[in-house]
Structure formats: structure tokens, C-alpha cells
mmCIF file of C-alpha atoms and ligand atoms in Angstrom:
data_model
loop_
_atom_site.group_PDB
_atom_site.id
_atom_site.type_symbol
_atom_site.label_atom_id
_atom_site.label_comp_id
_atom_site.label_asym_id
_atom_site.label_seq_id
_atom_site.Cartn_x
_atom_site.Cartn_y
_atom_site.Cartn_z
ATOM 1 C CA MET A 22 -0.035 0.052 -0.201
ATOM 2 C CA LYS A 23 2.764 2.245 0.986
ATOM 3 C CA LEU A 24 4.507 1.328 -2.578
ATOM 4 C CA ALA A 25 1.432 2.188 -4.152
ATOM 5 C CA LEU A 26 1.149 5.723 -2.664
ATOM 6 C CA ALA A 27 4.440 6.191 -3.457
ATOM 7 C CA GLU A 28 4.878 5.384 -6.770
ATOM 8 C CA HIS A 29 1.861 7.571 -7.858
ATOM 9 C CA GLY A 30 2.816 10.491 -5.574
ATOM 10 C CA LEU A 31 -0.475 10.069 -3.549
ATOM 11 C CA ARG A 32 -0.866 11.967 -0.380
ATOM 12 C CA LEU A 33 -3.332 11.029 2.347
ATOM 13 C CA THR A 34 -6.044 13.398 3.212
ATOM 14 C CA LYS A 35 -6.961 13.070 6.998
ATOM 15 C CA SER A 36 -10.329 14.842 6.478
ATOM 16 C CA LEU A 37 -11.411 12.161 4.055
ATOM 17 C CA GLY A 38 -10.914 9.507 6.391
ATOM 18 C CA GLN A 39 -8.092 7.961 4.439
ATOM 19 C CA ASN A 40 -7.360 4.883 6.704
ATOM 20 C CA PHE A 41 -6.923 2.101 4.406
ATOM 21 C CA LEU A 42 -7.500 -1.736 5.109
ATOM 22 C CA HIS A 43 -4.587 -3.737 4.235
ATOM 23 C CA ASP A 44 -5.457 -6.857 6.225
ATOM 24 C CA GLN A 45 -6.521 -9.284 3.617
ATOM 25 C CA ASN A 46 -8.327 -11.697 6.064
ATOM 26 C CA GLN A 47 -10.542 -8.680 7.317
ATOM 27 C CA ILE A 48 -11.270 -7.946 3.717
ATOM 28 C CA ARG A 49 -12.210 -11.423 3.143
ATOM 29 C CA ARG A 50 -14.484 -11.287 6.020
ATOM 30 C CA ILE A 51 -16.187 -8.012 4.935
ATOM 31 C CA VAL A 52 -17.081 -9.596 1.599
ATOM 32 C CA SER A 53 -18.285 -12.714 3.236
ATOM 33 C CA ALA A 54 -20.491 -10.836 5.642
ATOM 34 C CA ALA A 55 -21.933 -8.914 2.620
ATOM 35 C CA GLU A 56 -23.243 -12.148 0.982
ATOM 36 C CA THR A 57 -21.734 -11.002 -2.349
ATOM 37 C CA GLY A 58 -22.649 -13.442 -5.361
ATOM 38 C CA PRO A 59 -22.713 -13.120 -8.971
ATOM 39 C CA ALA A 60 -26.473 -12.180 -9.315
ATOM 40 C CA ASP A 61 -25.725 -9.327 -6.946
ATOM 41 C CA LYS A 62 -25.012 -5.494 -7.298
ATOM 42 C CA ILE A 63 -22.803 -3.876 -5.195
ATOM 43 C CA LEU A 64 -22.356 -0.291 -3.972
ATOM 44 C CA GLU A 65 -19.129 0.625 -2.494
ATOM 45 C CA ILE A 66 -18.539 4.240 -0.982
ATOM 46 C CA GLY A 67 -14.846 5.330 -0.676
ATOM 47 C CA PRO A 68 -12.881 2.488 -2.418
ATOM 48 C CA GLY A 69 -9.562 4.146 -1.559
ATOM 49 C CA LEU A 70 -6.716 2.284 -3.257
ATOM 50 C CA GLY A 71 -9.105 -0.432 -4.211
ATOM 51 C CA PRO A 72 -8.261 -3.679 -2.127
ATOM 52 C CA LEU A 73 -12.058 -4.258 -1.090
ATOM 53 C CA THR A 74 -13.095 -3.262 -4.611
ATOM 54 C CA GLU A 75 -10.976 -5.861 -6.410
ATOM 55 C CA LEU A 76 -12.526 -8.549 -4.191
ATOM 56 C CA LEU A 77 -15.920 -7.467 -4.834
ATOM 57 C CA ALA A 78 -15.356 -7.176 -8.469
ATOM 58 C CA ALA A 79 -14.288 -10.791 -8.492
ATOM 59 C CA LYS A 80 -17.444 -11.947 -6.763
ATOM 60 C CA ALA A 81 -20.394 -9.693 -7.739
ATOM 61 C CA GLY A 82 -22.165 -9.169 -11.121
ATOM 62 C CA GLU A 83 -21.927 -5.568 -10.946
ATOM 63 C CA VAL A 84 -20.114 -2.921 -8.692
ATOM 64 C CA LEU A 85 -20.680 0.751 -8.453
ATOM 65 C CA ALA A 86 -17.714 2.375 -6.337
ATOM 66 C CA ILE A 87 -17.884 6.271 -5.514
ATOM 67 C CA GLU A 88 -14.633 8.003 -4.763
ATOM 68 C CA LYS A 89 -14.565 11.718 -3.629
ATOM 69 C CA ASP A 90 -10.548 11.974 -3.903
ATOM 70 C CA LYS A 91 -9.839 12.786 -7.614
ATOM 71 C CA ARG A 92 -6.616 11.477 -7.302
ATOM 72 C CA LEU A 93 -7.670 7.869 -5.936
ATOM 73 C CA PHE A 94 -10.593 8.169 -8.669
ATOM 74 C CA ASP A 95 -7.689 8.417 -11.345
ATOM 75 C CA TYR A 96 -5.490 5.773 -9.834
ATOM 76 C CA LEU A 97 -8.477 3.293 -9.567
ATOM 77 C CA SER A 98 -9.880 4.069 -13.330
ATOM 78 C CA GLN A 99 -5.989 3.134 -14.539
ATOM 79 C CA LYS A 100 -5.902 -0.039 -12.036
ATOM 80 C CA PHE A 101 -9.489 -1.524 -13.002
ATOM 81 C CA SER A 102 -9.409 -0.193 -16.771
ATOM 82 C CA THR A 103 -10.269 -3.772 -17.744
ATOM 83 C CA LEU A 104 -13.180 -4.610 -15.533
ATOM 84 C CA SER A 105 -16.170 -3.854 -17.591
ATOM 85 C CA HIS A 106 -18.837 -4.618 -14.716
ATOM 86 C CA LEU A 107 -17.172 -2.217 -12.191
ATOM 87 C CA LYS A 108 -18.238 1.413 -12.496
ATOM 88 C CA LEU A 109 -16.244 3.814 -11.026
ATOM 89 C CA LEU A 110 -17.367 7.519 -10.258
ATOM 90 C CA HIS A 111 -15.905 10.684 -8.909
ATOM 91 C CA ALA A 112 -18.219 12.109 -6.364
ATOM 92 C CA ASP A 113 -19.134 13.165 -2.969
ATOM 93 C CA ALA A 114 -21.404 9.895 -1.905
ATOM 94 C CA LEU A 115 -23.084 12.054 0.549
ATOM 95 C CA GLU A 116 -24.331 14.271 -2.298
ATOM 96 C CA TYR A 117 -24.875 11.657 -4.891
ATOM 97 C CA LEU A 118 -27.184 9.529 -2.284
ATOM 98 C CA LYS A 119 -29.600 12.630 -1.972
ATOM 99 C CA HIS A 120 -30.363 12.481 -5.707
ATOM 100 C CA HIS A 121 -30.161 8.838 -6.530
ATOM 101 C CA ARG A 122 -32.646 7.188 -3.939
ATOM 102 C CA ARG A 123 -33.491 3.755 -5.697
ATOM 103 C CA TRP A 124 -31.288 0.837 -4.297
ATOM 104 C CA ARG A 125 -34.091 -2.035 -3.897
ATOM 105 C CA ASP A 126 -31.867 -4.582 -5.484
ATOM 106 C CA TRP A 127 -28.379 -3.521 -4.395
ATOM 107 C CA LYS A 128 -26.141 -4.070 -1.318
ATOM 108 C CA LEU A 129 -23.828 -2.078 0.321
ATOM 109 C CA ALA A 130 -20.471 -3.224 1.083
ATOM 110 C CA ALA A 131 -17.996 -0.526 2.312
ATOM 111 C CA ASN A 132 -15.032 0.693 4.567
ATOM 112 C CA LEU A 133 -16.607 3.992 5.181
ATOM 113 C CA PRO A 134 -15.176 7.412 5.535
ATOM 114 C CA TYR A 135 -15.548 7.768 9.272
ATOM 115 C CA SER A 136 -16.614 11.305 9.477
ATOM 116 C CA VAL A 137 -19.748 10.860 7.346
ATOM 117 C CA ALA A 138 -20.311 7.238 8.151
ATOM 118 C CA SER A 139 -23.561 7.768 9.943
ATOM 119 C CA PRO A 140 -24.955 10.097 7.524
ATOM 120 C CA LEU A 141 -24.263 8.100 4.775
ATOM 121 C CA LEU A 142 -26.035 4.998 6.423
ATOM 122 C CA VAL A 143 -29.129 7.077 7.186
ATOM 123 C CA GLU A 144 -29.396 8.621 3.896
ATOM 124 C CA LEU A 145 -29.231 5.019 2.340
ATOM 125 C CA ALA A 146 -31.294 3.651 4.804
ATOM 126 C CA TRP A 147 -34.106 6.256 4.363
ATOM 127 C CA ALA A 148 -33.710 6.156 0.719
ATOM 128 C CA GLU A 149 -37.118 5.763 -1.449
ATOM 129 C CA GLU A 150 -36.184 2.150 -2.052
ATOM 130 C CA PRO A 151 -33.651 1.334 0.473
ATOM 131 C CA PRO A 152 -30.677 -1.418 -0.353
ATOM 132 C CA GLU A 153 -31.186 -5.077 0.877
ATOM 133 C CA ARG A 154 -28.028 -5.546 2.893
ATOM 134 C CA LEU A 155 -25.844 -2.746 4.415
ATOM 135 C CA THR A 156 -22.320 -4.117 5.355
ATOM 136 C CA ALA A 157 -20.311 -1.409 6.637
ATOM 137 C CA THR A 158 -16.953 -0.701 8.571
ATOM 138 C CA LEU A 159 -16.765 2.177 10.943
ATOM 139 C CA GLN A 160 -15.465 3.180 14.126
ATOM 140 C CA LEU A 161 -16.459 0.428 16.901
ATOM 141 C CA GLU A 162 -18.231 2.778 19.039
ATOM 142 C CA VAL A 163 -20.709 3.739 16.114
ATOM 143 C CA ALA A 164 -21.170 -0.158 15.600
ATOM 144 C CA ARG A 165 -22.087 -0.343 19.086
ATOM 145 C CA ARG A 166 -24.609 2.430 18.977
ATOM 146 C CA ILE A 167 -26.253 0.778 15.821
ATOM 147 C CA ASP A 168 -26.484 -2.666 17.570
ATOM 148 C CA ALA A 169 -27.499 -1.363 20.854
ATOM 149 C CA ALA A 170 -30.438 -2.996 22.792
ATOM 150 C CA THR A 171 -33.187 -0.787 24.592
ATOM 151 C CA GLY A 172 -31.781 0.279 27.923
ATOM 152 C CA SER A 173 -28.083 0.069 27.030
ATOM 153 C CA GLU A 174 -25.697 3.292 27.455
ATOM 154 C CA TYR A 175 -25.196 3.071 23.511
ATOM 155 C CA TYR A 176 -28.975 3.016 22.666
ATOM 156 C CA GLY A 177 -30.104 6.110 20.762
ATOM 157 C CA VAL A 178 -31.058 8.102 17.735
ATOM 158 C CA LEU A 179 -28.780 6.523 15.117
ATOM 159 C CA GLY A 180 -29.811 2.875 15.968
ATOM 160 C CA LEU A 181 -33.390 3.355 15.936
ATOM 161 C CA LEU A 182 -33.247 5.475 12.713
ATOM 162 C CA LEU A 183 -31.361 2.793 11.075
ATOM 163 C CA ARG A 184 -33.458 -0.119 12.595
ATOM 164 C CA LEU A 185 -36.711 1.248 11.587
ATOM 165 C CA ARG A 186 -35.955 -0.201 8.257
ATOM 166 C CA TYR A 187 -33.252 -2.935 9.087
ATOM 167 C CA GLU A 188 -32.433 -5.476 11.263
ATOM 168 C CA SER A 189 -28.970 -5.765 12.847
ATOM 169 C CA ARG A 190 -27.080 -9.187 12.129
ATOM 170 C CA GLY A 191 -24.282 -7.994 14.499
ATOM 171 C CA TRP A 192 -20.784 -6.750 14.085
ATOM 172 C CA PHE A 193 -17.272 -8.031 14.292
ATOM 173 C CA LYS A 194 -14.186 -5.759 15.627
ATOM 174 C CA ILE A 195 -11.573 -4.941 13.196
ATOM 175 C CA PRO A 196 -8.349 -4.037 15.059
ATOM 176 C CA ALA A 197 -6.704 -0.587 14.482
ATOM 177 C CA ALA A 198 -3.632 -1.899 13.443
ATOM 178 C CA CYS A 199 -5.201 -3.525 10.286
ATOM 179 C CA PHE A 200 -5.387 -0.176 8.824
ATOM 180 C CA PHE A 201 -2.639 2.425 7.179
ATOM 181 C CA PRO A 202 -2.015 4.879 8.765
ATOM 182 C CA VAL A 203 -3.128 3.139 12.138
ATOM 183 C CA PRO A 204 -6.198 5.117 13.525
ATOM 184 C CA GLU A 205 -6.496 6.207 17.063
ATOM 185 C CA VAL A 206 -9.807 3.948 17.779
ATOM 186 C CA ASP A 207 -10.814 0.269 16.887
ATOM 187 C CA SER A 208 -12.996 -0.243 13.900
ATOM 188 C CA ALA A 209 -16.321 -2.771 13.336
ATOM 189 C CA CYS A 210 -17.859 -4.051 10.347
ATOM 190 C CA ILE A 211 -21.574 -3.804 11.018
ATOM 191 C CA VAL A 212 -24.423 -5.983 9.025
ATOM 192 C CA LEU A 213 -27.921 -4.625 8.507
ATOM 193 C CA ALA A 214 -30.465 -6.615 6.629
ATOM 194 C CA ARG A 215 -33.458 -5.036 5.408
ATOM 195 C CA ARG A 216 -36.660 -5.709 7.068
ATOM 196 C CA ALA A 217 -39.121 -8.106 5.142
ATOM 197 C CA GLU A 218 -42.328 -6.000 6.772
ATOM 198 C CA PRO A 219 -41.767 -2.202 7.241
ATOM 199 C CA LEU A 220 -42.579 -1.298 11.265
ATOM 200 C CA LEU A 221 -44.125 1.978 10.203
ATOM 201 C CA ALA A 222 -45.628 3.569 6.977
ATOM 202 C CA THR A 223 -43.159 5.598 5.138
ATOM 203 C CA ALA A 224 -45.261 8.877 5.459
ATOM 204 C CA LEU A 225 -44.855 8.623 9.252
ATOM 205 C CA HIS A 226 -41.059 8.469 9.201
ATOM 206 C CA GLY A 227 -40.780 12.405 9.559
ATOM 207 C CA THR A 228 -42.758 12.186 12.637
ATOM 208 C CA PHE A 229 -40.771 9.190 13.988
ATOM 209 C CA THR A 230 -37.789 11.082 13.750
ATOM 210 C CA ARG A 231 -38.922 14.131 15.472
ATOM 211 C CA ILE A 232 -40.397 12.028 18.419
ATOM 212 C CA VAL A 233 -36.916 9.935 18.805
ATOM 213 C CA LYS A 234 -34.839 13.346 18.374
ATOM 214 C CA ARG A 235 -36.831 15.113 20.857
ATOM 215 C CA GLY A 236 -37.249 12.034 23.343
ATOM 216 C CA PHE A 237 -33.259 11.773 23.200
ATOM 217 C CA SER A 238 -32.387 15.282 23.272
ATOM 218 C CA GLN A 239 -31.945 14.902 27.186
ATOM 219 C CA ARG A 240 -31.498 11.273 27.741
ATOM 220 C CA ARG A 241 -32.196 11.476 31.581
ATOM 221 C CA LYS A 242 -35.367 13.375 31.333
ATOM 222 C CA MET A 243 -38.907 11.688 31.187
ATOM 223 C CA MET A 244 -40.024 11.381 27.814
ATOM 224 C CA PHE A 245 -43.533 12.896 28.416
ATOM 225 C CA LYS A 246 -42.155 16.201 29.417
ATOM 226 C CA LEU A 247 -39.669 16.581 26.525
ATOM 227 C CA LEU A 248 -42.591 15.635 24.040
ATOM 228 C CA LYS A 249 -44.907 18.165 25.564
ATOM 229 C CA GLU A 250 -42.935 20.833 23.700
ATOM 230 C CA ASP A 251 -44.104 19.448 20.260
ATOM 231 C CA TRP A 252 -47.462 17.679 21.101
ATOM 232 C CA PRO A 253 -50.342 18.298 23.119
ATOM 233 C CA GLU A 254 -50.779 16.798 26.563
ATOM 234 C CA ASP A 255 -54.039 14.629 25.791
ATOM 235 C CA ALA A 256 -52.495 13.343 22.600
ATOM 236 C CA LEU A 257 -49.407 12.356 24.228
ATOM 237 C CA ARG A 258 -51.467 10.575 26.968
ATOM 238 C CA ARG A 259 -53.390 8.543 24.519
ATOM 239 C CA GLY A 260 -50.003 7.805 22.658
ATOM 240 C CA PHE A 261 -48.477 6.663 25.584
ATOM 241 C CA ASP A 262 -51.572 4.114 26.677
ATOM 242 C CA VAL A 263 -51.595 3.019 22.919
ATOM 243 C CA ALA A 264 -47.556 2.153 23.142
ATOM 244 C CA ALA A 265 -47.850 0.890 26.687
ATOM 245 C CA LEU A 266 -45.690 3.234 28.352
ATOM 246 C CA ALA A 267 -45.340 4.893 31.859
ATOM 247 C CA PRO A 268 -45.698 8.645 31.954
ATOM 248 C CA ARG A 269 -42.395 8.801 33.730
ATOM 249 C CA THR A 270 -40.430 6.704 31.169
ATOM 250 C CA ARG A 271 -37.054 7.846 29.595
ATOM 251 C CA ALA A 272 -36.277 7.618 25.980
ATOM 252 C CA GLU A 273 -33.505 4.872 26.814
ATOM 253 C CA GLU A 274 -36.433 2.627 28.009
ATOM 254 C CA VAL A 275 -38.702 2.958 25.060
ATOM 255 C CA SER A 276 -38.419 -0.038 22.567
ATOM 256 C CA LEU A 277 -38.108 0.602 18.491
ATOM 257 C CA GLU A 278 -41.662 -0.837 18.262
ATOM 258 C CA GLN A 279 -43.172 1.218 21.071
ATOM 259 C CA PHE A 280 -41.755 4.288 19.303
ATOM 260 C CA ALA A 281 -43.264 3.227 16.279
ATOM 261 C CA ARG A 282 -46.836 2.615 17.903
ATOM 262 C CA LEU A 283 -46.515 6.134 19.624
ATOM 263 C CA THR A 284 -45.536 7.624 16.215
ATOM 264 C CA GLU A 285 -48.832 5.958 14.907
ATOM 265 C CA ALA A 286 -51.134 7.233 17.888
ATOM 266 C CA LEU A 287 -49.777 10.760 17.546
ATOM 267 C CA CYS A 288 -50.552 10.876 13.626
ATOM 268 C CA LEU A 289 -54.011 9.885 14.144
HETATM 269 N N1 SAM B 302 -12.126 1.116 0.892
HETATM 270 C C1 SAM B 302 -10.733 1.412 1.460
HETATM 271 C C2 SAM B 302 -10.015 0.425 2.238
HETATM 272 O O1 SAM B 302 -10.645 -0.240 2.826
HETATM 273 O O2 SAM B 302 -8.934 0.713 2.483
HETATM 274 C C3 SAM B 302 -10.622 3.064 1.943
HETATM 275 C C4 SAM B 302 -11.511 3.537 3.155
HETATM 276 S S1 SAM B 302 -11.035 4.940 3.797
HETATM 277 C C5 SAM B 302 -11.697 4.542 5.224
HETATM 278 C C6 SAM B 302 -12.480 6.203 3.259
HETATM 279 C C7 SAM B 302 -12.508 6.425 1.767
HETATM 280 O O3 SAM B 302 -13.378 7.127 1.324
HETATM 281 C C8 SAM B 302 -11.288 6.844 1.326
HETATM 282 O O4 SAM B 302 -10.729 6.449 -0.259
HETATM 283 C C9 SAM B 302 -11.642 8.583 0.749
HETATM 284 O O5 SAM B 302 -10.966 9.213 0.086
HETATM 285 C C10 SAM B 302 -13.105 8.221 0.494
HETATM 286 N N2 SAM B 302 -14.084 9.345 1.005
HETATM 287 C C11 SAM B 302 -14.164 9.985 1.785
HETATM 288 N N3 SAM B 302 -15.297 11.142 1.778
HETATM 289 C C12 SAM B 302 -16.062 10.494 0.723
HETATM 290 C C13 SAM B 302 -17.252 10.960 0.454
HETATM 291 N N4 SAM B 302 -17.958 11.885 0.978
HETATM 292 N N5 SAM B 302 -17.762 10.381 -0.664
HETATM 293 C C14 SAM B 302 -16.856 9.116 -1.455
HETATM 294 N N6 SAM B 302 -15.843 9.064 -1.001
HETATM 295 C C15 SAM B 302 -15.383 9.440 0.254
#
């Protein structure tokens, strides 16, 4: 990797989260977790120097890899010039996803740029047609937040927003030493599978977000008191009854299903 960088005069940019994964075992583990086969279309965000891209392209029917760094994009275009089923795109993935919202028969497999990993996942999960599976390497702490159970210290907005549409299939740790340059924190690869049945009608997703964000705006406070800033008290009382929530409950004690039922009741 160092050689490739030196040969092509490529200098790393910290703000683009350029910590490259060089451990082949971990790369194989990610591809296997992504359940990549010849019938699959794979979206990769941030291909970097392309080690994951190479393995994905060897297994999948089609790969679309979006890279923001023009120097890396040029490097990859040269490196993979013979692969017709791999399409490389020079773009900011976050911007691109705002305008491309149909990913129904796609799977994400990526080692994400950490500074934008959470918004990228939310953008995909809340797309008009979200991908079938999300396999993403990100900071270990973020994986814990996505996978957190109700009541845990990691439970909160990010996990709830993603798991409204996805079920967590768990995560595995990737030690910092597997990357170059070595980051300050460990990473993890999280796997999310799209729910067969939606937990909530799409039209209610905006209200769900408002409730969850308001509820967690002050973790230690009773959710009823916080929600009173946005909803009338009698509607909240009815909603809490429907969702079987005690008035003194804090947001961290409320399950995803209870948030969904409360949303429906407040939208009646
Ligand atoms: N996939 C490579 C690997 O595993 O070694 C590189 C992963 S590195 C953590 C993140 C990559 O995302 C970098 O190549 C960086 O240039 C790229 N990147 C950063 N922000 C991006 C964005 N908004 N859109 C697309 N690519 C981005």
C-alpha cells in the first residue's frame, strides 16, 4: 500500500478519513458478511486504493464504487480499466445519494469514511428504495450504537433511525492495526439486513424522527415532559397508553416497536 502511494505520488488526506484497510483476512470477512454473489449489485463508498473493490468485483455481477478523492479515482480508473462490470464514479457519495434514491436490488459493502459514516448510512436506509443489505466498516463505537439494545448506554437516535428499516445481524471487531495509517480507535464491520415488513408506514417516518430526536435530546429526562414541547398533552397521554408506556419513562427505556406505536398514535 505504501508502495502504491509512493509510486503514484498520492498523499493521504485526513479529513477524507483515509485509513486504508490492508489486512486481507478482514477484507475477505467483509466480503463474506456482505453475501456477495454473481447475481448481486454492490455499491461501495470510498474504494480508496481498491483492495475491497477488487475482491467485490471478483465475486459480484456489478459494482459501483464512488470515490471523492480525484487522485484516488484516477488511480483506480487505471488499475481497474479492464473490468467492465465495475463502474467508478468521482463524486461526494453523500451528495450523490441525495439524488439517487432507488437501491432496492443493491447491497452496500464498504469501509466508510468515518466522519460521514452515520449520515451515509441514514441516507441509504431512508432512501425511497433502500438497499437489501448494508455491510459497513466504521468506528467500533458507532457499530455499538447501531446494534444497541433498549436500555443500553449506546441506545439512541442513530440505532433507531437505521433499525426502523433494518435488522442488525451483528458486528465484528477490526483492530486499528489492520489499517494504514493506524487510526486512534478500533473499528467494526456491522451488518444490517432490510426488514421484510416495514415497522411503520413511510409517510410517518418524519414524525418518528421528531419523536426520537426530541426524546433523546435530554437522555435523563422523562420523555413525556420533553415531547410536551411539540405535542398536546392529551394526545401524548393517548399515545403513551397505546404504546404501553408509563408517564415517567425515559427515551432509553422505550423499544423501537413502542416508538413506532407512539408515532402512529400521534399521527391519528
Ligand atoms: N475502501 C478503502 C479501504 O478499505 O482501504 C478506503 C477506505 S477509507 C476509510 C475511506 C475512503 O472514502 C477514502 O478513500 C476517501 O477518499 C473516501 N471518501 C471520503 N469521503 C467521501 C465521500 N463523501 N464520498 C465518497 N468517498 C469518500
